[in-house]
Amino acid sequence: MKDVITLHINGDEVEVGVSTHFTLLETLRYALGLTGSKQGCDKGDCGACTVLLDGQPHLACIMPVYEAIGRRITTVEGLAEGRVPHPLQDAFDLCGAAQCGFCTPGILCSAYGLLAQNVDPSRDEIRRALSGNLCRCTGYTKIFEAVEIAAESLRTGADPRDIVAERYDLAFPSSSMQPAEHTAVSSTGASDA
Amino acid sequence: MRNEDLLPLQEVTADAPERLREVAEAEFRTIGGRNRTTDGLFKSTGKAIYTDDITFPGMLHAKILRSTEPHAKILSIDPAKALALPGVYDVITGKELPTPYGIIPWTPDEHALAVGKVRFVGDAVACVAAVDEETAVAALELIEVEYERLPYYLDPEEALAEVAAENPIHEPRKPGRNGNVLKRVQLEFGPVDEKMVKADVLVEGEYLFHGTTHTPIEPHCAISRMNQNGLLEVWSATQVPHYLQREIARVLGLDVAKVRVVQPAVGGAFGGKSEPFDLEFCVALLAVRTGRPVKILYTREEVFYSHRGRHPMKMTYRVGASRDGRILAVDAKTILDGGAYASFGLVTTYYSGQLLTAPYEIDSYRFDSTRVYTNKAPCGPKRGHGSVQPRFAFEISLDKVAEELDLDPIEFRRGVFMGTGRTVNEFRVQSNGFLECLESVEKASGWRDKFRKMGYGRGIGVAGSCYISGTNYPIYPNPMPQAAVQVQVERSGRVTVLHGASEIGQGSDSTMAYIACEELGVPLDYVRVFSADTDLVPVDLGAYSSRETVMVGNACVMACRQIGEQVRGSVASEWGLEPSRVRLAGGWAFDSGDPDSPEGRMPIAQAFQLAEAGHGTLGAVGHYNTPKEGVHGEYRGGTIGASPAYSFTAHVAEVEVDPDSGFVEVKTIWVAHDCGRALNPMLVEGQIEGSAYMGCAEAILEEQTYKTGEHQGALHDAPSLLDYRIPTSLDCPEFVPLIVESIDPEGPYGAKEAGEGPLHPSLPAIANAIYDAIGIRIDSLPFTPDRVWRAIRDAEAAKSAEEVA
């Protein structure tokens, strides 16, 4: 069975054709081409598919798409405002919190949900907020650090680059921390596919 | 050339001119800095493209039918009903892919789809391509397979029995042998028996490593497309595109030049994507046969069954030491449980002995390792390939020896430090920062106030290790370079680095960019890195054995330096200076003798234009091949485990053990790692933390086990991310990464590896800490509550039995 439904995604209202058994994740990835949200397990164990519904983190891989109708859906593609990355997104790069990057979109959504409610979380509160998102690369330390830096940026208005430069007393912060919109391109971002 | 002739320059990221004196005085401008990565923002904004993110018009979806039997002859496969299902395009079985393959050229024992028999539950039997995933799944149900069951072996010691040799998992390669033995390695260095007799202290023990798997969060995925011009393209979540290209060509009978393998962003690998898998051959053949692009995405369950994880090992160790604290003899006997196929097993068998011989001075050493086939998912290389398990056994043994000698275990390790020179098995070690590592963790952890002083239930333990920075010999013997890089420099200031290394999250793309910045003086955002596309980049062997930083890094330095020389020469003649005075850094070419002079600097793009005017288009290739002379012994197997440079690690772990529940909480792990020069400390810390995390998880949480019993024998016990317990953010201890930089003459700027070495000591350090906490040695992994609780109860029972007696 197929159906056409309307969803509110990243500020857009979109009509999309779906199989009626589709999950929200299948709809995002395969019907809308929003491939930022990842599938790691397809059964709600890993958290790579986490998106925000009305500002709250949810697992898109076990949510029937019909449950998302009428709700404000935000994916990793919708976290940034315009060209400037969200402080969380910038801090993740500046801190080395994204290694393979596969869990990153889900973790960012969980962290975004946390910071929307608590802009000064303790490390323990961050641990708890991210406990539904598995990361296999980092051991989480750099992720906690990135969330703390993003929180500080949101609280104080300081640029995450300056916070990092100060924290580590960097010798060449101005140019080694170049503006995010000018960052280098690698093959991972420029697939010909 | 006049200024007006120059193209518009982006100076936004160049260093301010008034800072050039500081730049001139610094040894490095980019190397050693906590720089951004080349791909971090792509990943954090959802733009990075992973394999499953790619779709093509008309793309079919394929699914693999997997064996339900652990060991059986295939009597027949009937795909007729599946083929009749609307939407099904093709079904292939083993007879369409008869050529065996295997990552090690001497042991090709796998088929993409089973030929004649299946060897584990999960072995691939047939593959269906259909219009969508649901149709493919439905079609799998319709394929009829008739099996004749054979005896199966889950325990390697069962498989070694004479009766098992009558129905071996693989036919023996030489008649009369047990086909269940893949490889036995016996090597002896020095007179072990003679030395053992002289030992004042002899510690014997049996140790068990249980088996764990990689669990990257991204499941394996591959897509293939056949083009009208005869070019077969494969996109795959692999960490070895070059080997995959070769093996696909060989198995499909194609010219290697007509196969293109592209590795998109990879969502974690850890060794679990370092050889060809069934799905890659299946999509390739189905694309050829159907003329349509074909994709396969593994389910999480399939990832667990594809495995290639860390071998279970049963290790018997005897370590003899003298009263004055020398290690006189080490005698190791190891059984490796290999699972159903060879994978890297031949190398694993060697590594289980060869990689143990540093950082300590060992007078004599013998090992006897046997890798055995069993009817389980195949084991292979997981981060710290082959040496994590023996390191567990050895470092616990050393802890026991230190105790017998009444020495502090850190003091004892200091006393047996080998320094540089030759290991007992003749590897050449040119840099060794292990002493600094020990000192660093000793200090940071507050060791002296804690060891044997924390009271019952709290404890602290130490362990050390050594690992390789790549292997001196490639997987298939050839005299060509192991790594190569092509660099292009363009008049806008843009530098492009084309290299074959596989970026799997460890930062190899970024590392090449940092090298290009350092050598050519451009800001980081002027560098574009393209990697791991066999049509675009020179050959590199892939991301395994921690080889990328040293090998590809050296190749990148070589390429960049040729261009740098041309650029400095052109600028120098423009200014009438010696080329050695011209420095390229921070977005400028400047006179390092007079960095404050406005006349003595020009934007780097202008310098490139001068060089391009003088030399023609700027570009160079660089390569790296490993040293072969004097770096290893000339005995059979002496090349295996030999590396251009060795890294060293020391851990101190602090634990709390709850004697009532047996629950072990690892509180903190201090990790000091000697990575040579840290090209980016932030990335090195990330590797250290990630390694310690993974080792800690293997010690206390994770276990790849199989069900036993008539009805569910050989089924994976926990093929999901819920049941196979990888740590969440709440399960992790605090990690304290400490970088030690012994500068190795072989590495780029002195760099060595950081991706695998820091994992090793996690497990024995935790084991030794548990002993410090409760006074009980637990020599079998993992330290789950049931095992620890049982050990405590057994010890109590033994104690009261003693009292009664």
PDB file of N, CA, C and O in Angstrom, chain B residues 456-457 656-664 774 785-786 788-790 792-793 796:
ATOM      1  N   TYR B 456      40.112  -3.303  50.698  1.00  0.00           N
ATOM      2  CA  TYR B 456      39.376  -4.335  49.971  1.00  0.00           C
ATOM      3  C   TYR B 456      38.299  -3.715  49.079  1.00  0.00           C
ATOM      4  O   TYR B 456      37.543  -2.848  49.505  1.00  0.00           O
ATOM      5  N   GLY B 457      38.267  -4.165  47.831  1.00  0.00           N
ATOM      6  CA  GLY B 457      37.235  -3.680  46.915  1.00  0.00           C
ATOM      7  C   GLY B 457      37.702  -2.567  45.995  1.00  0.00           C
ATOM      8  O   GLY B 457      37.059  -2.291  44.986  1.00  0.00           O
ATOM      9  N   GLU B 656      36.747  -0.560  41.057  1.00  0.00           N
ATOM     10  CA  GLU B 656      36.046  -0.853  42.294  1.00  0.00           C
ATOM     11  C   GLU B 656      35.267  -2.136  42.053  1.00  0.00           C
ATOM     12  O   GLU B 656      34.537  -2.249  41.067  1.00  0.00           O
ATOM     13  N   VAL B 657      35.445  -3.098  42.945  1.00  0.00           N
ATOM     14  CA  VAL B 657      34.753  -4.371  42.796  1.00  0.00           C
ATOM     15  C   VAL B 657      33.753  -4.516  43.933  1.00  0.00           C
ATOM     16  O   VAL B 657      34.109  -4.364  45.108  1.00  0.00           O
ATOM     17  N   ASP B 658      32.503  -4.797  43.570  1.00  0.00           N
ATOM     18  CA  ASP B 658      31.490  -5.032  44.591  1.00  0.00           C
ATOM     19  C   ASP B 658      31.449  -6.529  44.881  1.00  0.00           C
ATOM     20  O   ASP B 658      31.007  -7.314  44.045  1.00  0.00           O
ATOM     21  N   PRO B 659      31.940  -6.942  46.062  1.00  0.00           N
ATOM     22  CA  PRO B 659      32.055  -8.378  46.319  1.00  0.00           C
ATOM     23  C   PRO B 659      30.697  -9.078  46.395  1.00  0.00           C
ATOM     24  O   PRO B 659      30.610 -10.279  46.177  1.00  0.00           O
ATOM     25  N   ASP B 660      29.631  -8.347  46.689  1.00  0.00           N
ATOM     26  CA  ASP B 660      28.319  -8.985  46.793  1.00  0.00           C
ATOM     27  C   ASP B 660      27.716  -9.307  45.436  1.00  0.00           C
ATOM     28  O   ASP B 660      27.041 -10.314  45.273  1.00  0.00           O
ATOM     29  N   SER B 661      27.963  -8.437  44.449  1.00  0.00           N
ATOM     30  CA  SER B 661      27.377  -8.677  43.123  1.00  0.00           C
ATOM     31  C   SER B 661      28.413  -9.141  42.106  1.00  0.00           C
ATOM     32  O   SER B 661      28.067  -9.654  41.052  1.00  0.00           O
ATOM     33  N   GLY B 662      29.683  -8.963  42.383  1.00  0.00           N
ATOM     34  CA  GLY B 662      30.726  -9.282  41.419  1.00  0.00           C
ATOM     35  C   GLY B 662      30.892  -8.207  40.352  1.00  0.00           C
ATOM     36  O   GLY B 662      31.661  -8.362  39.407  1.00  0.00           O
ATOM     37  N   PHE B 663      30.208  -7.105  40.538  1.00  0.00           N
ATOM     38  CA  PHE B 663      30.253  -6.047  39.532  1.00  0.00           C
ATOM     39  C   PHE B 663      31.569  -5.269  39.620  1.00  0.00           C
ATOM     40  O   PHE B 663      31.970  -4.827  40.691  1.00  0.00           O
ATOM     41  N   VAL B 664      32.226  -5.149  38.467  1.00  0.00           N
ATOM     42  CA  VAL B 664      33.484  -4.407  38.405  1.00  0.00           C
ATOM     43  C   VAL B 664      33.222  -3.050  37.764  1.00  0.00           C
ATOM     44  O   VAL B 664      32.737  -2.987  36.629  1.00  0.00           O
ATOM     45  N   ILE B 774      40.759  -7.278  45.229  1.00  0.00           N
ATOM     46  CA  ILE B 774      40.153  -8.370  45.993  1.00  0.00           C
ATOM     47  C   ILE B 774      41.104  -9.522  46.269  1.00  0.00           C
ATOM     48  O   ILE B 774      40.721 -10.514  46.891  1.00  0.00           O
ATOM     49  N   PRO B 785      29.956  -9.736  36.035  1.00  0.00           N
ATOM     50  CA  PRO B 785      29.618  -9.962  37.451  1.00  0.00           C
ATOM     51  C   PRO B 785      29.535 -11.443  37.811  1.00  0.00           C
ATOM     52  O   PRO B 785      30.020 -11.841  38.873  1.00  0.00           O
ATOM     53  N   ASP B 786      28.954 -12.275  36.952  1.00  0.00           N
ATOM     54  CA  ASP B 786      28.803 -13.690  37.317  1.00  0.00           C
ATOM     55  C   ASP B 786      30.163 -14.354  37.498  1.00  0.00           C
ATOM     56  O   ASP B 786      30.379 -15.119  38.442  1.00  0.00           O
ATOM     57  N   VAL B 788      33.105 -12.882  38.199  1.00  0.00           N
ATOM     58  CA  VAL B 788      33.832 -12.323  39.339  1.00  0.00           C
ATOM     59  C   VAL B 788      33.196 -12.817  40.644  1.00  0.00           C
ATOM     60  O   VAL B 788      33.898 -13.215  41.583  1.00  0.00           O
ATOM     61  N   TRP B 789      31.878 -12.838  40.683  1.00  0.00           N
ATOM     62  CA  TRP B 789      31.162 -13.320  41.872  1.00  0.00           C
ATOM     63  C   TRP B 789      31.560 -14.773  42.153  1.00  0.00           C
ATOM     64  O   TRP B 789      31.868 -15.135  43.281  1.00  0.00           O
ATOM     65  N   ARG B 790      31.571 -15.582  41.084  1.00  0.00           N
ATOM     66  CA  ARG B 790      31.941 -16.990  41.224  1.00  0.00           C
ATOM     67  C   ARG B 790      33.377 -17.124  41.748  1.00  0.00           C
ATOM     68  O   ARG B 790      33.655 -17.928  42.639  1.00  0.00           O
ATOM     69  N   ILE B 792      35.045 -15.030  43.541  1.00  0.00           N
ATOM     70  CA  ILE B 792      35.096 -14.643  44.960  1.00  0.00           C
ATOM     71  C   ILE B 792      34.553 -15.780  45.830  1.00  0.00           C
ATOM     72  O   ILE B 792      35.159 -16.165  46.830  1.00  0.00           O
ATOM     73  N   ARG B 793      33.410 -16.368  45.415  1.00  0.00           N
ATOM     74  CA  ARG B 793      32.828 -17.478  46.186  1.00  0.00           C
ATOM     75  C   ARG B 793      33.784 -18.674  46.221  1.00  0.00           C
ATOM     76  O   ARG B 793      33.966 -19.301  47.260  1.00  0.00           O
ATOM     77  N   GLU B 796      36.528 -18.019  48.607  1.00  0.00           N
ATOM     78  CA  GLU B 796      36.050 -18.133  49.994  1.00  0.00           C
ATOM     79  C   GLU B 796      35.902 -19.589  50.399  1.00  0.00           C
ATOM     80  O   GLU B 796      36.301 -19.988  51.487  1.00  0.00           O
TER      81      GLU B 796
END
